[in-house]
CSV table of C-alpha atoms in Angstrom, one decimal:
chain,number,residue,atom,x,y,z
A,254,MET,CA,18.4,45.8,-13.3
A,255,ALA,CA,17.7,42.1,-12.5
A,256,ASN,CA,18.6,39.4,-15.0
A,257,THR,CA,15.3,38.7,-16.8
A,258,GLU,CA,16.3,36.0,-19.1
A,259,ILE,CA,14.4,32.7,-18.9
A,260,LYS,CA,16.0,29.6,-20.2
A,261,TYR,CA,15.3,25.9,-19.9
A,262,LEU,CA,17.0,22.6,-20.8
A,263,THR,CA,15.5,20.6,-23.6
A,264,LEU,CA,16.0,16.9,-23.5
A,265,SER,CA,15.2,14.5,-26.3
A,266,GLN,CA,14.7,10.8,-25.8
A,267,GLU,CA,18.2,10.3,-27.2
A,268,ASP,CA,19.6,12.9,-24.8
A,269,LEU,CA,18.1,11.0,-21.8
A,270,ILE,CA,19.4,7.6,-23.0
A,271,ASN,CA,22.9,9.1,-23.6
A,272,ALA,CA,22.8,10.5,-20.1
A,273,GLY,CA,22.2,7.1,-18.6
A,274,ALA,CA,18.6,8.0,-17.6
A,275,PHE,CA,17.2,4.8,-19.0
A,276,ASP,CA,17.7,3.3,-15.6
A,277,LEU,CA,15.0,1.0,-14.2
A,278,GLN,CA,16.5,0.9,-10.7
A,279,MET,CA,16.6,4.7,-10.6
A,280,ALA,CA,13.0,4.8,-11.7
A,281,ILE,CA,11.9,2.3,-9.1
A,282,LYS,CA,13.7,4.3,-6.4
A,283,ALA,CA,12.1,7.5,-7.5
A,284,LEU,CA,8.7,5.9,-7.7
A,285,LYS,CA,8.9,4.6,-4.1
A,286,GLU,CA,10.1,7.9,-2.9
A,287,GLY,CA,7.2,9.6,-4.6
A,288,LEU,CA,4.7,7.1,-3.1
A,289,PHE,CA,6.1,7.8,0.4
A,290,LYS,CA,6.1,11.6,-0.1
A,291,PHE,CA,2.6,11.6,-1.3
A,292,LYS,CA,1.5,9.6,1.8
A,293,ALA,CA,3.3,12.3,3.9
A,294,ASP,CA,1.4,15.1,2.1
A,295,ARG,CA,4.5,16.4,0.5
A,296,ILE,CA,3.1,16.2,-3.1
A,297,LEU,CA,0.3,18.2,-4.7
A,298,PHE,CA,-1.8,16.0,-7.0
A,299,PRO,CA,-4.7,17.8,-8.7
A,300,ASP,CA,-7.1,16.0,-11.0
A,301,LYS,CA,-6.0,15.3,-14.6
A,302,ILE,CA,-7.7,16.7,-17.7
A,303,VAL,CA,-8.8,14.2,-20.3
A,304,GLN,CA,-9.8,15.0,-23.8
A,305,ILE,CA,-11.3,12.0,-25.6
A,306,PHE,CA,-11.7,12.3,-29.3
A,307,LYS,CA,-13.2,8.9,-30.1
A,308,GLU,CA,-15.0,7.0,-27.4
A,309,GLU,CA,-14.9,3.7,-29.2
A,310,THR,CA,-11.2,3.6,-29.5
A,311,GLN,CA,-10.3,5.8,-26.5
A,312,GLU,CA,-8.1,8.1,-28.6
A,313,ARG,CA,-7.2,10.9,-26.2
A,314,ILE,CA,-4.8,13.5,-24.9
A,315,ASN,CA,-4.3,13.9,-21.2
A,316,CYS,CA,-2.9,16.7,-19.1
A,317,LEU,CA,-1.5,15.5,-15.8
A,318,PRO,CA,0.1,17.9,-13.2
A,319,ALA,CA,1.8,17.3,-9.9
A,320,THR,CA,4.2,19.2,-7.6
A,321,LEU,CA,7.0,17.8,-5.5
A,322,LEU,CA,7.1,20.2,-2.6
A,323,ASP,CA,10.4,19.1,-1.1
A,324,GLU,CA,12.2,19.3,-4.5
A,325,LYS,CA,10.4,22.6,-5.3
A,326,ILE,CA,9.5,21.2,-8.7
A,327,CYS,CA,6.1,21.4,-10.4
A,328,GLY,CA,5.7,19.2,-13.5
A,329,VAL,CA,3.0,18.4,-16.0
A,330,LYS,CA,2.8,15.5,-18.5
A,331,TRP,CA,1.0,16.1,-21.8
A,332,VAL,CA,0.4,12.6,-23.1
A,333,SER,CA,-1.4,11.3,-26.2
A,334,VAL,CA,-2.8,7.8,-26.2
A,335,PHE,CA,-4.0,6.6,-29.6
A,336,PRO,CA,-4.6,2.8,-29.5
A,337,PRO,CA,-5.2,2.4,-33.2
A,338,ASN,CA,-1.8,3.9,-34.2
A,339,PRO,CA,0.2,0.6,-34.5
A,340,ARG,CA,-2.5,-1.0,-36.7
A,341,ARG,CA,-3.5,2.1,-38.6
A,342,PHE,CA,-0.1,3.8,-39.1
A,343,GLY,CA,2.6,1.3,-37.9
A,344,VAL,CA,3.7,3.7,-35.2
A,345,GLN,CA,3.6,3.8,-31.4
A,346,ASN,CA,0.3,4.5,-29.6
A,347,LEU,CA,1.7,6.8,-26.9
A,348,SER,CA,3.8,9.9,-27.0
A,349,ALA,CA,4.4,12.4,-24.2
A,350,ILE,CA,6.2,15.6,-23.3
A,351,ILE,CA,7.0,16.7,-19.8
A,352,ILE,CA,7.5,20.3,-18.5
A,353,LEU,CA,9.3,20.9,-15.2
A,354,SER,CA,9.2,24.3,-13.5
A,355,GLU,CA,10.8,25.5,-10.3
A,356,ILE,CA,8.4,27.0,-7.8
A,357,GLU,CA,10.5,29.9,-6.4
A,358,LYS,CA,10.0,32.2,-9.4
A,359,GLY,CA,7.7,29.8,-11.3
A,360,PHE,CA,10.0,29.6,-14.4
A,361,PRO,CA,10.4,26.5,-16.5
A,362,VAL,CA,13.6,24.6,-16.1
A,363,CYS,CA,13.2,21.6,-18.5
A,364,VAL,CA,11.1,20.5,-21.4
A,365,MET,CA,11.8,16.8,-22.0
A,366,ASP,CA,10.6,13.8,-23.9
A,367,GLY,CA,8.0,12.1,-21.7
A,368,THR,CA,7.5,8.8,-23.7
A,369,LEU,CA,10.5,7.1,-22.2
A,370,CYS,CA,9.5,8.3,-18.7
A,371,SER,CA,5.9,7.2,-19.1
A,372,ASN,CA,6.9,3.7,-20.2
A,373,MET,CA,9.5,3.4,-17.5
A,374,ARG,CA,6.9,4.5,-14.9
A,375,VAL,CA,4.5,1.7,-16.0
A,376,ALA,CA,7.4,-0.8,-15.7
A,377,ALA,CA,8.7,0.6,-12.4
A,378,MET,CA,5.2,0.4,-10.8
A,379,GLY,CA,4.8,-3.2,-11.9
A,380,ALA,CA,8.3,-4.0,-10.8
A,381,ALA,CA,7.9,-2.4,-7.4
A,382,ALA,CA,4.7,-4.4,-6.9
A,383,ALA,CA,6.4,-7.6,-8.0
A,384,GLU,CA,9.2,-7.0,-5.6
A,385,VAL,CA,6.8,-7.5,-2.6
A,386,LEU,CA,4.0,-9.5,-4.2
A,387,ALA,CA,5.6,-12.0,-6.6
A,388,ARG,CA,7.3,-15.2,-5.4
A,389,LYS,CA,11.0,-14.8,-4.8
A,390,ASP,CA,11.8,-17.9,-6.8
A,391,CYS,CA,10.0,-16.8,-9.9
A,392,GLU,CA,11.6,-18.2,-13.1
A,393,SER,CA,9.0,-17.7,-15.8
A,394,ILE,CA,7.1,-14.7,-17.1
A,395,GLY,CA,4.2,-14.7,-19.7
A,396,PHE,CA,3.0,-11.7,-21.8
A,397,ILE,CA,-0.2,-11.1,-23.6
A,398,GLY,CA,0.9,-8.2,-25.8
A,399,ALA,CA,4.2,-7.4,-27.3
A,400,GLY,CA,4.4,-3.6,-27.6
A,401,GLU,CA,6.6,-1.0,-26.0
A,402,GLN,CA,5.1,-1.3,-22.5
A,403,ALA,CA,5.4,-5.1,-22.6
A,404,LYS,CA,9.0,-4.7,-23.5
A,405,MET,CA,9.6,-2.2,-20.8
A,406,HIS,CA,7.8,-4.4,-18.3
A,407,LEU,CA,10.2,-7.2,-18.9
A,408,LEU,CA,13.1,-5.0,-18.1
A,409,GLY,CA,11.4,-3.8,-14.9
A,410,MET,CA,10.6,-7.3,-13.7
A,411,LYS,CA,14.1,-8.5,-14.5
A,412,ALA,CA,15.4,-5.7,-12.3
A,413,VAL,CA,13.6,-7.0,-9.2
A,414,ARG,CA,13.4,-10.7,-10.1
A,415,PRO,CA,16.8,-11.4,-11.7
A,416,GLY,CA,16.1,-15.2,-11.4
A,417,LEU,CA,13.6,-15.0,-14.3
A,418,LYS,CA,14.8,-17.4,-17.0
A,419,ILE,CA,11.9,-17.9,-19.4
A,420,CYS,CA,9.9,-15.3,-21.2
A,421,LYS,CA,6.8,-16.4,-23.2
A,422,VAL,CA,5.0,-13.9,-25.4
A,423,ALA,CA,1.7,-14.0,-27.3
A,424,ALA,CA,0.5,-11.2,-29.5
A,425,VAL,CA,-1.9,-10.5,-32.3
A,426,SER,CA,0.6,-11.6,-34.9
A,427,GLU,CA,3.7,-13.8,-34.9
A,428,ALA,CA,5.6,-10.8,-36.4
A,429,GLU,CA,4.9,-8.8,-33.2
A,430,GLU,CA,6.2,-11.7,-31.1
A,431,ASP,CA,9.3,-12.0,-33.3
A,432,ALA,CA,9.9,-8.2,-32.9
A,433,PHE,CA,9.6,-8.4,-29.1
A,434,ILE,CA,12.1,-11.2,-29.0
A,435,LYS,CA,14.5,-9.5,-31.4
A,436,ASP,CA,14.5,-6.3,-29.4
A,437,LEU,CA,14.7,-7.9,-25.9
A,438,ALA,CA,16.9,-11.0,-26.4
A,439,PRO,CA,20.2,-8.9,-26.8
A,440,LEU,CA,19.3,-6.9,-23.6
A,441,VAL,CA,18.5,-9.9,-21.5
A,442,PRO,CA,20.9,-12.6,-22.8
A,443,ASP,CA,20.3,-15.0,-19.9
A,444,MET,CA,16.7,-15.5,-20.7
A,445,THR,CA,15.1,-18.1,-23.0
A,446,PHE,CA,12.4,-16.5,-25.2
A,447,VAL,CA,9.4,-18.3,-26.5
A,448,GLY,CA,7.0,-17.0,-29.2
A,449,CYS,CA,3.6,-18.5,-28.7
A,450,LYS,CA,2.4,-18.1,-32.3
A,451,THR,CA,-0.6,-16.0,-31.1
A,452,VAL,CA,-1.9,-18.6,-28.7
A,453,LEU,CA,-2.6,-16.6,-25.6
A,454,LYS,CA,-3.0,-19.6,-23.3
A,455,ASP,CA,0.5,-20.9,-24.1
A,456,ALA,CA,2.0,-17.6,-22.8
A,457,ILE,CA,0.1,-17.9,-19.5
A,458,VAL,CA,0.0,-21.5,-18.4
A,459,ASP,CA,2.7,-22.2,-15.8
A,460,SER,CA,4.0,-18.6,-15.8
A,461,ASP,CA,5.0,-17.3,-12.3
A,462,ILE,CA,4.5,-13.7,-13.4
A,463,ILE,CA,1.7,-12.7,-15.9
A,464,VAL,CA,1.6,-9.4,-17.7
A,465,THR,CA,-1.2,-8.1,-20.0
A,466,ALA,CA,-0.2,-5.1,-22.0
A,467,THR,CA,-2.8,-4.6,-24.8
A,468,SER,CA,-5.3,-2.0,-26.0
A,469,ALA,CA,-7.8,-4.7,-27.0
A,470,GLN,CA,-10.5,-3.8,-24.4
A,471,ALA,CA,-11.6,-7.5,-24.2
A,472,PRO,CA,-11.4,-10.3,-21.6
A,473,LEU,CA,-8.3,-12.0,-23.1
A,474,LEU,CA,-6.9,-13.5,-20.0
A,475,LYS,CA,-8.8,-16.6,-18.7
A,476,ALA,CA,-8.8,-17.6,-15.0
A,477,GLU,CA,-8.4,-21.3,-15.8
A,478,TRP,CA,-4.9,-20.6,-17.3
A,479,ILE,CA,-3.5,-19.1,-14.1
A,480,LYS,CA,-1.4,-21.3,-11.8
A,481,LYS,CA,-1.4,-21.1,-8.0
A,482,GLY,CA,1.1,-18.6,-6.6
A,483,ALA,CA,1.2,-16.4,-9.8
A,484,PHE,CA,1.5,-12.6,-9.7
A,485,TYR,CA,-0.5,-10.7,-12.3
A,486,SER,CA,0.5,-7.2,-13.4
A,487,HIS,CA,-2.5,-5.6,-15.2
A,488,ILE,CA,-1.5,-2.7,-17.3
A,489,GLY,CA,-4.3,-1.7,-19.6
A,490,GLY,CA,-8.1,-1.4,-19.4
A,491,TRP,CA,-10.3,-4.4,-19.8
A,492,GLU,CA,-7.8,-7.3,-20.4
A,493,ASP,CA,-9.1,-10.2,-18.4
A,494,GLU,CA,-12.4,-11.9,-17.5
A,495,TYR,CA,-14.1,-11.1,-14.3
A,496,ALA,CA,-13.3,-14.6,-13.0
A,497,VAL,CA,-9.6,-13.6,-12.8
A,498,VAL,CA,-10.4,-10.7,-10.4
A,499,LYS,CA,-12.7,-12.9,-8.3
A,500,MET,CA,-10.2,-15.8,-7.9
A,501,ALA,CA,-7.5,-13.4,-6.6
A,502,ASP,CA,-6.4,-14.0,-3.0
A,503,LYS,CA,-5.3,-10.3,-2.9
A,504,ILE,CA,-6.1,-7.4,-5.1
A,505,VAL,CA,-3.6,-4.6,-4.8
A,506,CYS,CA,-3.7,-1.2,-6.7
A,507,ASP,CA,-1.5,1.7,-7.2
A,508,ASP,CA,-4.4,3.8,-5.9
A,509,TRP,CA,-7.9,2.1,-5.5
A,510,GLU,CA,-9.8,5.4,-5.3
A,511,THR,CA,-8.3,6.4,-8.7
A,512,VAL,CA,-8.8,2.9,-10.2
A,513,LYS,CA,-12.4,2.5,-9.2
A,514,HIS,CA,-13.5,5.4,-11.5
A,515,ARG,CA,-11.7,4.1,-14.6
A,516,THR,CA,-12.3,1.3,-17.1
A,517,GLN,CA,-10.0,-1.4,-15.7
A,518,THR,CA,-11.4,-4.9,-15.2
A,519,VAL,CA,-11.5,-4.4,-11.4
A,520,SER,CA,-13.3,-1.0,-12.1
A,521,ARG,CA,-15.9,-2.8,-14.2
A,522,CYS,CA,-16.3,-5.5,-11.6
A,523,TYR,CA,-16.9,-2.8,-8.9
A,524,LYS,CA,-19.4,-0.9,-11.1
A,525,ASP,CA,-21.2,-4.1,-11.9
A,526,GLY,CA,-21.5,-5.1,-8.2
A,527,GLU,CA,-19.2,-8.1,-8.6
A,528,ILE,CA,-16.8,-6.8,-6.0
A,529,THR,CA,-16.9,-4.1,-3.2
A,530,ASP,CA,-14.3,-1.8,-1.6
A,531,ASP,CA,-13.8,-4.6,1.0
A,532,ASP,CA,-12.5,-6.9,-1.7
A,533,ILE,CA,-9.5,-4.6,-2.3
A,534,TYR,CA,-6.6,-5.7,-0.1
A,535,GLY,CA,-4.9,-2.3,-0.3
A,536,ASN,CA,-2.6,0.0,-2.2
A,537,LEU,CA,1.0,-0.6,-2.9
A,538,ILE,CA,2.1,2.0,-0.5
A,539,ASP,CA,0.3,0.1,2.3
A,540,ILE,CA,2.6,-2.8,1.7
A,541,LEU,CA,5.8,-0.8,1.1
A,542,SER,CA,5.2,1.1,4.4
A,543,GLY,CA,4.7,-2.1,6.3
A,544,GLU,CA,1.1,-1.3,7.2
A,545,LYS,CA,0.0,-4.5,5.4
A,546,SER,CA,1.7,-7.7,4.6
A,547,GLY,CA,2.8,-8.5,1.0
A,548,ARG,CA,2.9,-12.1,-0.2
A,549,GLU,CA,2.3,-14.4,2.8
A,550,ASN,CA,2.6,-17.8,1.1
A,551,ASP,CA,3.7,-19.4,-2.2
A,552,ASP,CA,0.1,-20.3,-3.2
A,553,GLU,CA,-1.5,-16.9,-3.2
A,554,PHE,CA,-2.6,-15.5,-6.6
A,555,ILE,CA,-2.1,-11.8,-6.3
A,556,TYR,CA,-3.6,-9.3,-8.7
A,557,PHE,CA,-2.0,-5.9,-9.2
A,558,ASP,CA,-3.8,-3.1,-11.0
A,559,ALA,CA,-2.2,0.2,-11.8
A,560,VAL,CA,-3.8,3.1,-13.8
A,561,GLY,CA,-0.8,5.5,-13.4
A,562,LEU,CA,-0.2,8.4,-11.0
A,563,ALA,CA,1.1,11.6,-12.4
A,564,TYR,CA,3.2,12.5,-9.4
A,565,VAL,CA,5.1,9.3,-10.0
A,566,ASP,CA,5.8,10.4,-13.6
A,567,VAL,CA,7.0,13.8,-12.3
A,568,SER,CA,9.2,12.1,-9.6
A,569,ILE,CA,10.9,9.9,-12.2
A,570,ALA,CA,11.1,12.8,-14.7
A,571,ASN,CA,12.9,14.9,-12.1
A,572,ALA,CA,15.4,12.1,-11.4
A,573,MET,CA,16.0,11.9,-15.2
A,574,TYR,CA,16.4,15.6,-15.4
A,575,GLU,CA,19.0,15.7,-12.6
A,576,LYS,CA,20.9,12.8,-14.2
A,577,ALA,CA,20.9,14.6,-17.6
A,578,LYS,CA,22.1,17.9,-16.0
A,579,ALA,CA,25.0,16.0,-14.3
A,580,ALA,CA,25.9,14.4,-17.6
A,581,GLY,CA,25.9,17.7,-19.4
A,582,VAL,CA,23.5,16.6,-22.2
A,583,GLY,CA,20.7,18.4,-23.9
A,584,ASN,CA,20.3,21.9,-25.3
A,585,TRP,CA,19.5,25.2,-23.6
A,586,SER,CA,16.7,27.2,-25.1
A,587,TYR,CA,15.5,30.7,-24.3
A,588,LEU,CA,11.9,31.5,-23.5
A,589,GLN,CA,13.1,35.1,-23.4
A,590,LYS,CA,16.5,37.0,-23.4
A,591,ASN,CA,14.9,39.9,-21.6
A,592,MET,CA,11.4,41.3,-20.9
A,593,ILE,CA,9.2,42.5,-23.7
A,594,PHE,CA,9.7,46.3,-23.3
A,595,GLN,CA,13.4,45.9,-22.7
A,596,LYS,CA,13.8,44.9,-26.4
A,597,ASN,CA,14.2,47.2,-29.3
A,598,LEU,CA,10.6,47.2,-30.5
A,599,ILE,CA,10.8,50.2,-32.9
A,600,GLY,CA,9.3,49.0,-36.1
A,601,GLN,CA,8.3,45.7,-34.6
A,602,VAL,CA,5.0,46.5,-33.1
A,603,LYS,CA,1.7,46.6,-35.1
A,604,PHE,CA,-1.3,48.4,-33.6
C-alpha cells in the first residue's frame, strides 16, 4: 500500500531568523524573479479575499493566494491588519501565516510565520524600486512613521543604497522615534540617526529618499517639503496630499491596475479625476525589464506606490522555506499518519 502520511515543516519567526532567512538581498532577488515570472505568465495570481470588520479603522483579514508554476508551489498568505493595535493594545498591527503546498499531489509542505515575510516584502519592493529610481548618490533618508515596516524599509534601502549616512525619523511620539533609533542603530552602525521630535517637516526637508509608513489615513506629507531629485516610497494608504502626486515627474507602481482600485493617495487622485491612466509612468517591472527608463536625471522627483502583490510574498516565502530546509530548522508536524479508515477506529466513531 502507498505511504499515505502527510507531514509538513512548521517554521516560527525565530526558526526563520535562525536559518538566516532574514536576508534582504535574498528577498529582493526573489521579488525580482517573481515579477519577471509573472510577466512571463508563469505565475497564477487570483483575486484576494478581504474581510473588513470596521470600515473606519480598516481592521481586516485578507486571504491572498498565488502559484509559482515553475517551482510547483502554491501558497496562500492569511494576514490580519489591525491599525489600532499599537495604540489600543501596544502590539503590532500586522500578523500573518503562510501555507505552501506542492502541486503534484496537492499536499502542504510548510506552514510558516508570514509576518517577517510580509514586512520583508514591503521593504524589498521599495528597495528594488529605489535601486532604479533613486539617485545613486543618496546620503539621507527621512521617515514619517516609526513602526515595523519603517524599520524594515530602512534595512531594505540600505541594502541597495549603502551610501546612505543620515536617517531622520518623525512619528506620533518621541518615544516611538527613540524606539526606532534604539532598534536600528546597532544594525546600521555607520548611520547617524536623528529623532525629529514629532515634527514631520524636519524628517523630510533635504532627504534624498522619503518613506511614509503610517496608518493615519491623512495627508501628512506636504509637497513643499520635498527637494528636487528625491525618491518617495509610499507604503500605506492616504499618507500625502494630492499635490505630492501631481508634482511627480514619474509615478511608478508595483501594479497600477491593482493600485487604482485601492485607497492609496494616487488611487484617490484617480477616482477624483485629478490624474488619469496616462499620468502613470509605468510599473516597476517595465523598468526592471528595460522596456522603460528608470531615473533619467538628478532633478526628477519620482513617486513609487506599492500595494503589495501576493505572488511576491509567496516567492519570498518559498525562498525562506528552502533556506530553512537547508539549515535544518523547524519542526515536522503530521496532518495524518495514514488515511482515516486505515486507523483503528473501534470505539472511536460516534454515529
